[in-house]
XYZ file of C-alpha atoms in Angstrom:
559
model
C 0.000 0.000 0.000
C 1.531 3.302 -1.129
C 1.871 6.402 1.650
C 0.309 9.006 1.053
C 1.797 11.815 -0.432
C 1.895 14.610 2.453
C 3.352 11.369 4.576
C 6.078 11.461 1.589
C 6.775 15.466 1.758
C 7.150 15.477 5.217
C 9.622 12.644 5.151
C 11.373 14.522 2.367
C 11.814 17.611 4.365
C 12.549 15.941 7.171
C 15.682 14.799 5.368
C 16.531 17.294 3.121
C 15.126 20.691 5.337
C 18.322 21.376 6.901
C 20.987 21.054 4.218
C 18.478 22.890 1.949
C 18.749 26.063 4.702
C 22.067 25.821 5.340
C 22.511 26.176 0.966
C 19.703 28.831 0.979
C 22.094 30.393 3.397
C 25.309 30.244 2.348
C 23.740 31.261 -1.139
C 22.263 34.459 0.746
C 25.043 35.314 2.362
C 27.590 34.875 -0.049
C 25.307 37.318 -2.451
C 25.669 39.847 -0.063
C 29.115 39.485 0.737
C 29.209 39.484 -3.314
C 27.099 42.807 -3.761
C 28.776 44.435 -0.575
C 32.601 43.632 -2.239
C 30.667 45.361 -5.486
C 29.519 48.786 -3.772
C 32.680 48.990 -2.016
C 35.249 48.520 -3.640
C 34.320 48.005 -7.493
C 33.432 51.872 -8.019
C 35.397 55.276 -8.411
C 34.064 56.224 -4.507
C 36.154 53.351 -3.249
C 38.558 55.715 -1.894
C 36.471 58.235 0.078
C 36.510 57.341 3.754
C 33.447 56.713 5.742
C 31.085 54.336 7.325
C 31.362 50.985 6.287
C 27.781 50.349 6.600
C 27.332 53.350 4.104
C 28.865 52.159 1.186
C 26.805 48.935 0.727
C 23.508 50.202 1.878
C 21.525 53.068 2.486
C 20.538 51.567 5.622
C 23.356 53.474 7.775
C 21.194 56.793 6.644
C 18.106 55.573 7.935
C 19.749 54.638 11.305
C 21.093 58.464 11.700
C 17.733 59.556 11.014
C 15.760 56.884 13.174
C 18.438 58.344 16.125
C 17.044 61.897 15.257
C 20.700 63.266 15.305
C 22.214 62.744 11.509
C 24.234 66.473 11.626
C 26.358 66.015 14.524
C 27.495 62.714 13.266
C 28.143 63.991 9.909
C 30.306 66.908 11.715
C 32.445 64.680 13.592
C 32.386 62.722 10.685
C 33.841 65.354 8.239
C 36.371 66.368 11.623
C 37.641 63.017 10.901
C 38.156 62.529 7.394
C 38.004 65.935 5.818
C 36.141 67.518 2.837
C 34.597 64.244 1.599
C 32.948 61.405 3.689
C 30.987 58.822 1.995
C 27.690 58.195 2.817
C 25.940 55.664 0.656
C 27.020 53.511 -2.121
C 26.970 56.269 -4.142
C 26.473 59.829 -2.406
C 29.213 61.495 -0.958
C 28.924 64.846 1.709
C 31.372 67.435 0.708
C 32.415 70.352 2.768
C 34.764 72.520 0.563
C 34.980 76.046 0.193
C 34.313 75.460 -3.696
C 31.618 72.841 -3.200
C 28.791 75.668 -2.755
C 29.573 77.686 -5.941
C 29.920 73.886 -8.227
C 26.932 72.288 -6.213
C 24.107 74.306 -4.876
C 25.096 77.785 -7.198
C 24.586 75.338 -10.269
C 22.161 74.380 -12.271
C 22.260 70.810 -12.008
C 20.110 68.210 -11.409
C 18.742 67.446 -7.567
C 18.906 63.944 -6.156
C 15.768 61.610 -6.622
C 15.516 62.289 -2.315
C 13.463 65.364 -3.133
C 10.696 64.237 -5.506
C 9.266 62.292 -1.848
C 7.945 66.167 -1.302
C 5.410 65.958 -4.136
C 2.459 66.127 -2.127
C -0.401 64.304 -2.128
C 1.173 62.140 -4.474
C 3.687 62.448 -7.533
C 1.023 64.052 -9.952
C 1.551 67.538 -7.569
C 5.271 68.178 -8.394
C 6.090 71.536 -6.508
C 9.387 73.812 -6.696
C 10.684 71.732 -3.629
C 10.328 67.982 -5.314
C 10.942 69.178 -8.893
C 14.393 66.986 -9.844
C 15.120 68.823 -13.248
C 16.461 72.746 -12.925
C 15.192 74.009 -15.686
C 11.699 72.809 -14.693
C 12.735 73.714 -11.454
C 13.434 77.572 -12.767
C 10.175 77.629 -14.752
C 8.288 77.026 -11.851
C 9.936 79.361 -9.405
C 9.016 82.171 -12.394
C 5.580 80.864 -11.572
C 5.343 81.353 -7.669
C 7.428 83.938 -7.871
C 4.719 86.740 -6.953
C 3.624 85.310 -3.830
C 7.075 85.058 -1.815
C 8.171 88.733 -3.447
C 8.664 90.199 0.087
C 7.063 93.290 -0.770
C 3.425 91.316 -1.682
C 4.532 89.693 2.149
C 4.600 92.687 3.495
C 0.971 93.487 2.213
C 0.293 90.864 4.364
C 1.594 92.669 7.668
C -1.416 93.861 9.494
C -2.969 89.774 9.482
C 0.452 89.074 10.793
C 0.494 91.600 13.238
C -2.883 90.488 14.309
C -2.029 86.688 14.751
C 1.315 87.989 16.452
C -1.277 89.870 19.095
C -2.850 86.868 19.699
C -0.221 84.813 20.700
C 1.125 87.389 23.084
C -2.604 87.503 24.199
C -2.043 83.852 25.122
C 1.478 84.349 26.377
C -0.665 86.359 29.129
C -2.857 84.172 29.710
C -0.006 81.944 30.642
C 1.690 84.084 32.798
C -1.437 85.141 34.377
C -2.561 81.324 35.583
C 1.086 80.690 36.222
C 1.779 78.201 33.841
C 5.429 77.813 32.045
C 5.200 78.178 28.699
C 6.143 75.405 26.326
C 7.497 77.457 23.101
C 7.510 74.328 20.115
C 4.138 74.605 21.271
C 2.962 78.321 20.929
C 6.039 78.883 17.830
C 4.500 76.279 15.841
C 0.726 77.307 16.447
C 2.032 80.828 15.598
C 4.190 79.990 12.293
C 0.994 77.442 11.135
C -1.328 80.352 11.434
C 0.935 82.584 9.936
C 1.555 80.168 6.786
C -2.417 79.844 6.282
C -2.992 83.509 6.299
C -0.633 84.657 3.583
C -0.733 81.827 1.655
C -4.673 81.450 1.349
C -6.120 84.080 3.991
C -7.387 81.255 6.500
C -5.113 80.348 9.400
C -5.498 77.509 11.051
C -6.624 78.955 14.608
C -4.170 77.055 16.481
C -3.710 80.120 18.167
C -7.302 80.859 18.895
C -7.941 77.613 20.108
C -4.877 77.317 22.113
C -4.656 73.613 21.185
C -2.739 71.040 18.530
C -6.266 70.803 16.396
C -6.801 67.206 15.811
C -2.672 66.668 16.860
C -2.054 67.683 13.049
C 1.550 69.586 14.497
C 2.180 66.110 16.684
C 1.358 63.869 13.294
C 3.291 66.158 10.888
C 6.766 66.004 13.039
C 5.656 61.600 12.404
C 5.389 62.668 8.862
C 8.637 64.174 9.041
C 10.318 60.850 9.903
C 8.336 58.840 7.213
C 9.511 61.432 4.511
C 13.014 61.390 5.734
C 13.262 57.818 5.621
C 11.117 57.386 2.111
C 13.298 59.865 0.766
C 15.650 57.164 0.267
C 12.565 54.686 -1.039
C 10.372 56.771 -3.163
C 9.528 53.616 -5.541
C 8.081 52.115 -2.336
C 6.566 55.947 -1.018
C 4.869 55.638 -4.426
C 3.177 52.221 -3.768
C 1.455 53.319 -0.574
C 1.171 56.805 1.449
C 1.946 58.437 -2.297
C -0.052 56.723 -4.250
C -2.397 58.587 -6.648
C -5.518 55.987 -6.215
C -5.221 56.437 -2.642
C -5.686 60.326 -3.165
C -8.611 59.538 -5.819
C -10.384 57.628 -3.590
C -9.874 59.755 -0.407
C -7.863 57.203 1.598
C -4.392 59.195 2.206
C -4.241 60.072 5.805
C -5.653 63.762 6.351
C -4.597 66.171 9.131
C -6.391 69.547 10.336
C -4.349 71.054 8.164
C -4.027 69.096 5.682
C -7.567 69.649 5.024
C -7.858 72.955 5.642
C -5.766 73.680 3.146
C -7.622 71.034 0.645
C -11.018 72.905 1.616
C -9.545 76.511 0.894
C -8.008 75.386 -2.330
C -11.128 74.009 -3.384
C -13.304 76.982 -2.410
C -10.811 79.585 -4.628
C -10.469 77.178 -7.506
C -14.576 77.258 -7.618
C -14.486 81.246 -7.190
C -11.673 81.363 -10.039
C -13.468 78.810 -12.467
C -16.777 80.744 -12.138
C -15.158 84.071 -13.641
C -15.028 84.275 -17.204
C -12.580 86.311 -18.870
C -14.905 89.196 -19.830
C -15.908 88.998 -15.985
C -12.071 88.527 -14.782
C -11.162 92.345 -16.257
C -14.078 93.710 -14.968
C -14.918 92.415 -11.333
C -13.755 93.878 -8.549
C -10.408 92.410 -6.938
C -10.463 89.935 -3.978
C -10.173 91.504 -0.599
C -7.121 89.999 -0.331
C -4.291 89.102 -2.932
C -2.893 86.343 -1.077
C -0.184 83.809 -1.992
C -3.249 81.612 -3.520
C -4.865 84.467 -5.421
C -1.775 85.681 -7.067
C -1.065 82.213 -8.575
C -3.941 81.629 -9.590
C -3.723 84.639 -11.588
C -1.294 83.537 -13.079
C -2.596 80.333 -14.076
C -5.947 82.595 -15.806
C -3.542 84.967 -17.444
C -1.207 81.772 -18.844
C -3.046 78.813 -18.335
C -0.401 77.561 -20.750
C 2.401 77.986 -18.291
C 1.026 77.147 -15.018
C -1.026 73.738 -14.332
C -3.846 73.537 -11.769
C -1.898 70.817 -9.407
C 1.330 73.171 -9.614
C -1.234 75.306 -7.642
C -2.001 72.753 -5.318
C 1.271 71.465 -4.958
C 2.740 74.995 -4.186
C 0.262 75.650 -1.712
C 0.501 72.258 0.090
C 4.390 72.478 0.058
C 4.161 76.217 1.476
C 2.434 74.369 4.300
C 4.215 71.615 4.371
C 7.528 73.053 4.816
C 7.414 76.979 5.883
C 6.044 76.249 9.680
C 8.210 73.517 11.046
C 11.559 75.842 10.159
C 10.557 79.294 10.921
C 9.283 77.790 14.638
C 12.703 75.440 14.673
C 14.628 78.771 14.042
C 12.572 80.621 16.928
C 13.173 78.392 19.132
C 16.940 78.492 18.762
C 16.779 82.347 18.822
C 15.169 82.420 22.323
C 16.757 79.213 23.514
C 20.453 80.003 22.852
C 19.902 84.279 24.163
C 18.163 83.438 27.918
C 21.572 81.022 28.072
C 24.250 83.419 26.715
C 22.712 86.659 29.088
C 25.645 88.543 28.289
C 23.768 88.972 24.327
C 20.744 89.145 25.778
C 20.911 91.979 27.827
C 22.805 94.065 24.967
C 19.533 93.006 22.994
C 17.373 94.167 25.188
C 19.557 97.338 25.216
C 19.341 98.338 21.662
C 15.661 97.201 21.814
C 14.718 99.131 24.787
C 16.438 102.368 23.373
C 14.459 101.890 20.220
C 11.370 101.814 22.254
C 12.101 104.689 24.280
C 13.143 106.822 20.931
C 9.566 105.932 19.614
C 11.009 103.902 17.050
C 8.990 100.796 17.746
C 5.498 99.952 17.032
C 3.568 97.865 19.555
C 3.568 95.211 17.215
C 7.221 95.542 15.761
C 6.818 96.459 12.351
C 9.280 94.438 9.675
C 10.903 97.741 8.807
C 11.208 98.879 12.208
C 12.987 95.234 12.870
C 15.548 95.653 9.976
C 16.766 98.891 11.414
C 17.846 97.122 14.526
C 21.379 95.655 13.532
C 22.197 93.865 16.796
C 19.140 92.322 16.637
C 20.003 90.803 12.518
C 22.910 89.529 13.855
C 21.472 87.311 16.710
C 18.926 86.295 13.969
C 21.785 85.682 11.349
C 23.830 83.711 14.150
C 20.943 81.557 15.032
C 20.800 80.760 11.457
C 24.569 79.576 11.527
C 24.167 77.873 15.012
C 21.249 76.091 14.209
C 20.223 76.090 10.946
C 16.766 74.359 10.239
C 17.699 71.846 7.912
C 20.014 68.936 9.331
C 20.286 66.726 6.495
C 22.330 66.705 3.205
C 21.335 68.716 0.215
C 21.892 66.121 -2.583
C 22.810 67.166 -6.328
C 23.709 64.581 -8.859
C 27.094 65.094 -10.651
C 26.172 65.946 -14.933
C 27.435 64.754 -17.630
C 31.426 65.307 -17.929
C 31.573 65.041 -14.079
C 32.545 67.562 -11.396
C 35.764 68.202 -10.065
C 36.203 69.664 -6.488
C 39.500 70.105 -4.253
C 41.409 68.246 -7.301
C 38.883 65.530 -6.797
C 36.999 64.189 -9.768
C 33.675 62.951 -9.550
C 31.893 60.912 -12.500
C 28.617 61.136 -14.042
C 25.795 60.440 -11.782
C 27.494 60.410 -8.433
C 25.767 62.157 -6.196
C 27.118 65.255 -3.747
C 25.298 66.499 -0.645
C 25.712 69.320 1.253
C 25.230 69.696 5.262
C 24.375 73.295 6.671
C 25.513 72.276 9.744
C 28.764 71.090 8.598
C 29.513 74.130 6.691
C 28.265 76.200 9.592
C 30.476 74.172 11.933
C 33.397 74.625 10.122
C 36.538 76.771 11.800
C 37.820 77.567 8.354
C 34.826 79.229 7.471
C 33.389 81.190 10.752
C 36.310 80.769 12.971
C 37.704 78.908 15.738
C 34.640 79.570 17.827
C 32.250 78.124 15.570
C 30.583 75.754 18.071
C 29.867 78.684 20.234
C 26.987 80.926 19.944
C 28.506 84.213 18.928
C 26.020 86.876 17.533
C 28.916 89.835 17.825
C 31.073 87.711 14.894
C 28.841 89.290 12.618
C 28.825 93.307 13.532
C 32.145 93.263 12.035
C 31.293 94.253 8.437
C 35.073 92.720 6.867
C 34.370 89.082 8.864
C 30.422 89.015 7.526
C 31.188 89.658 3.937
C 33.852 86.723 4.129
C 31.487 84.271 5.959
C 28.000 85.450 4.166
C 28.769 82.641 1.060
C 29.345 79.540 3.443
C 25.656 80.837 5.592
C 23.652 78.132 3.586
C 20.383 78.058 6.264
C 18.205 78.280 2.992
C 20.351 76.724 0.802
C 21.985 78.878 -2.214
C 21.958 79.749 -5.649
C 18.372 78.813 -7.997
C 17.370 76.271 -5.408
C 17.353 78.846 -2.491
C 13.907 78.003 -0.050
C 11.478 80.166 -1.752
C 9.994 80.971 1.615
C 13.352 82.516 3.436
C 11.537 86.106 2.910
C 8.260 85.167 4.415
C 10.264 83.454 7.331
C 12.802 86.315 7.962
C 9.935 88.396 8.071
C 7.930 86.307 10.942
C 11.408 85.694 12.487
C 12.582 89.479 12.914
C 9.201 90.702 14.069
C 8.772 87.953 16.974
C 12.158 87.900 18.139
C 12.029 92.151 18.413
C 8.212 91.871 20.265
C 9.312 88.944 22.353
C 12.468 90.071 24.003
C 11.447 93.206 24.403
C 8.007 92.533 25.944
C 8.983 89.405 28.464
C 11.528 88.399 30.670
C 11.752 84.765 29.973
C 13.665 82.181 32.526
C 14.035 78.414 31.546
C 12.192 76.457 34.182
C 15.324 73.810 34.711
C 18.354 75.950 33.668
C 20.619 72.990 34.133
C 18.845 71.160 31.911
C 19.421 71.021 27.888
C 16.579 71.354 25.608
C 16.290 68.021 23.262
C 16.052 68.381 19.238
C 15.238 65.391 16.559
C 16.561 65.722 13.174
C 14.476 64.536 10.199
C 14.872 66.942 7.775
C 14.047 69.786 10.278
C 15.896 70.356 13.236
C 13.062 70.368 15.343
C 13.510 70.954 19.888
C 11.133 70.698 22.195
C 11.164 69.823 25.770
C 12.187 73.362 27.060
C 9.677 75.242 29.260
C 10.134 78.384 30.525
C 8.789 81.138 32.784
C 7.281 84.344 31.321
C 6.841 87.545 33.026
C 5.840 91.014 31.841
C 8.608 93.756 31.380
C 8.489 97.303 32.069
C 8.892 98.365 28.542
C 5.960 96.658 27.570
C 3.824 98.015 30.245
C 4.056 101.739 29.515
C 6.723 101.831 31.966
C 9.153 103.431 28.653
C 6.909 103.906 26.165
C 3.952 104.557 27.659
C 1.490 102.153 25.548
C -0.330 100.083 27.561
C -0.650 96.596 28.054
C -3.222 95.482 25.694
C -2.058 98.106 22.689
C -1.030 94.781 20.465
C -4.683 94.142 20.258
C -5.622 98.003 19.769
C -2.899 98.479 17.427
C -3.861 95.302 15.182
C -7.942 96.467 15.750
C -6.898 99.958 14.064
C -5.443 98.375 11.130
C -8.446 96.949 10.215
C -7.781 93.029 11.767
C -10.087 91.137 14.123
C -8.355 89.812 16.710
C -9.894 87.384 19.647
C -11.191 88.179 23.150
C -8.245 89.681 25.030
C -6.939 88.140 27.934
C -5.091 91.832 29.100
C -7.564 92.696 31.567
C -6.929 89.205 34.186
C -3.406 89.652 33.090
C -3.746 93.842 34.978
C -6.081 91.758 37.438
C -3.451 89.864 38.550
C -0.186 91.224 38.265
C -0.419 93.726 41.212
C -0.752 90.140 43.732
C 1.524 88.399 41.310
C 5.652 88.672 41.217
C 6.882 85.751 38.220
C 8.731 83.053 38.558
């Protein structure tokens, strides 16, 4: 009688199972002994020091951004080897005086890392994820309108009114004697701020006082998945970025990422409902926001501008102008309360201003510029912690690249670190790892170390938004330190940061308290003038907090 045949498999595994593993793994592991020999050492990189790990798999990236902390290892990195460390089988970070001017100054292609910030999917290719430069150029001509600083600065009294707010809330803090948490209240204020230029509806994280829907807590998750997908697109396109899930309405949504979906949807149906004869004749929007004045463009030359580069651009505005401005905030107040000696010259060129009546309540952008020691804290927090802590990747052209005698081939490709550069004692000094505002008040030193200051990049690929951030940045750093006296609540204790792409801290809370100057003690405005001031420029602004704030400061000391 013949056994049946799973009695016959089984006796054949039985047998066979472990010799057949232990080939299956000695195949395995000779083919990646095989493929790591290949990467190594059978390519023109072979003799660029770095990782091992790097060289034979992108894997070694994803680690340094899983531990949150890829610049400083790419510093000490670059302290050990020099101007080139490899970092994947075929990327190498460079950190030469010429690299700037032949990398990021150039108009060469970007590496396929980028195109992961087409968003919702790759059918929405924006200025950020376009690959190609001359694409890349024709779109910038395209958005160009809406990041012209002086269309931004149309947008002042909204800002000045959101700005209000948050010092409204700031109050409120102080007032039921709670630290305040500044990620927190910087990000709120930098999301509102992005929604109201770029489509005149802000998110009201501000108004609301809370994370709506934790869309700021799920975006810094986002910020890990894009960081590591970056290096997987091909797989990024298969799920989170893939265009059926955006036709059918499964991609994960957000507060904001609706709310700017909803608003883009609501002007597209305003635009399409004009006809031309109608578009000449009817009377402009209320407001030409960021939106408005592509859109514009898109009626005047529908030819040149596509309706998802619209989308895209206003989704990537969103995407990417909140997270850095509040990153860069942060660092501003962060690295001043702990270097008092800065500070308190700050405060002195600040509270001179004030009592020469050359300060608004709200500190106007203009009245912010005038203010040089001021720009230089700014421009030093840029240097000291610049928002973006990965590489900036190019990929070598045709007839190759040579830097620092160094030849690169065809389709290598060459990153760049801001914090390396900004690290670097050749290029800002031998105190470059300390946080020195006064190295730039010294015209002769800034003009040599402007080119290596690479915060927003350089050359055609510079962030499109560094005007609309400078402008936030300057006008909350001049109403902040003037207004409060701000104490860390555990001054022994270091703030913690994660880098994705953005450098972004958290974990620092500090005690606020009402100064003088901003009392009418110097200049004689009173306590809730941010409110009046924004009120007579024509802005609504929410219930004040100002009078419990007067209520309870006579009883009430600080911290």
């Amino acid at each position: 009688m013949h056994r049946s045949f799973p009695s016959d498999l089984l006796t054949w595994l039985h047998a066979n199972l472990p010799a057949s593993l232990s080939t299956l793994t000695c195949i395995c592991l000779a083919s990646f002994v095989l493929v790591a020999v290949k990467r190594r050492y059978l390519t023109s990189l072979r003799d660029i020091p770095g990782p091992w790990l790097a060289s034979v798999s992108s894997l070694w990236q994803v680690y340094q951004l899983v531990k949150g902390h890829t610049e400083q290892e790419m510093i000490r990195l670059h302290r050990n080897h020099g101007h080139f460390v490899r970092i994947s089988e075929k990327e190498v970070s460079v950190c030469h005086p010429d690299a700037i001017r032949a990398l990021l100054q150039a108009h060469i292609a970007k590496g396929s890392w980028y195109s992961i910030f087409s968003l919702p999917d790759y059918h929405y290719v924006n200025q950020m994820s376009e690959l190609d430069p001359q694409r890349h150029i024709h779109k910038s001509r395209n958005i160009a309108a809406g990041y012209a600083l002086s269309n931004i600065i149309k947008s002042e009294p909204q800002v000045d009114a959101l700005l209000a707010r948050l010092e409204e809330q700031l109050d409120r803090l102080i007032a039921s004697r709670q630290p305040v948490e500044f990620d927190r209240w910087f990000n709120y204020f930098a999301f509102d701020v992005v929604g109201e230029v770029t489509f005149s509806s802000p998110f009201d994280f501000l108004a609301t006082g809370t994370d709506i829907r934790h869309a700021i807590a799920n975006s810094r998750a986002l910020a890990l998945y894009i960081a590591i997908m970056g290096h997987y697109v091909w797989l990024h396109n298969l799920t989170l970025g893939n265009p059926l899930l955006s036709r059918l309405g499964l991609q994960p949504t957000s507060h904001i990422f609706d709310t700017c979906l909803a608003a883009i949807d609501h002007r597209q149906r305003q635009s399409q409902a004009k006809t031309p004869a109608t578009a000449t004749t009817s009377a402009a929007p209320a407001r030409l926001d960021m939106m408005e004045r592509w859109l514009t463009t898109r009626q005047q030359h529908p030819e040149r501008m596509a309706e998802s580069e619209i989308v895209g651009a206003c989704v990537a505005n969103v995407g990417a102008g909140a997270d850095t401005t509040s990153a860069t905030l942060q660092a501003f107040v962060y690295h001043l309360i702990r270097h008092p000696q800065y500070l308190a010259k700050l405060r002195q060129e600040l509270d001179e201003a004030q009592a020469r009546g050359e300060l608004s309540p709200i500190v106007s952008y203009a009245e912010a510029t005038k203010l040089p020691y001021l720009q230089a804290c700014i421009r030093e927090t840029y240097r000291y912690h610049p928002a973006t802590g990965t590489g900036l990747p190019r990929v070598v052209p045709a007839g190759g690249i040579t830097i620092a005698d160094r030849h690169f081939s065809e389709g290598t490709v060459l990153s760049i670190n801001p914090w390396v550069y900004h690290r670097n004692a050749g290029f800002f000094g031998p105190d470059c790892d300390e946080f020195n505002p006064e190295r730039w008040l010294d015209a002769d030193r800034a003009k040599q170390m402007d080119p290596f200051l690479i915060h927003w990049s350089a050359g055609y690929n510079q962030c499109p938004g560094r005007n609309l951030a400078h402008f936030e940045i300057s006008k909350v750093a001049a109403c902040l330190i003037r207004d409060y006296e701000i104490t860390p609540v555990d001054a022994d204790a270091p703030w913690q940061f994660e880098t994705h792409f953005t450098a972004v801290p958290y974990g620092w809370p500090c005690w606020l308290r009402r100064r003088a100057v901003g009392l009418g003690g110097v200049t004689g405005f009173s306590i809730a003038s941010p409110s009046s001031y924004a009120s007579t420029r024509g802005v609504t602004t929410v219930t004040s907090y100002h009078d419990m704030v007067e209520k309870e400061r006579g009883a009430y000391d600080g911290f």
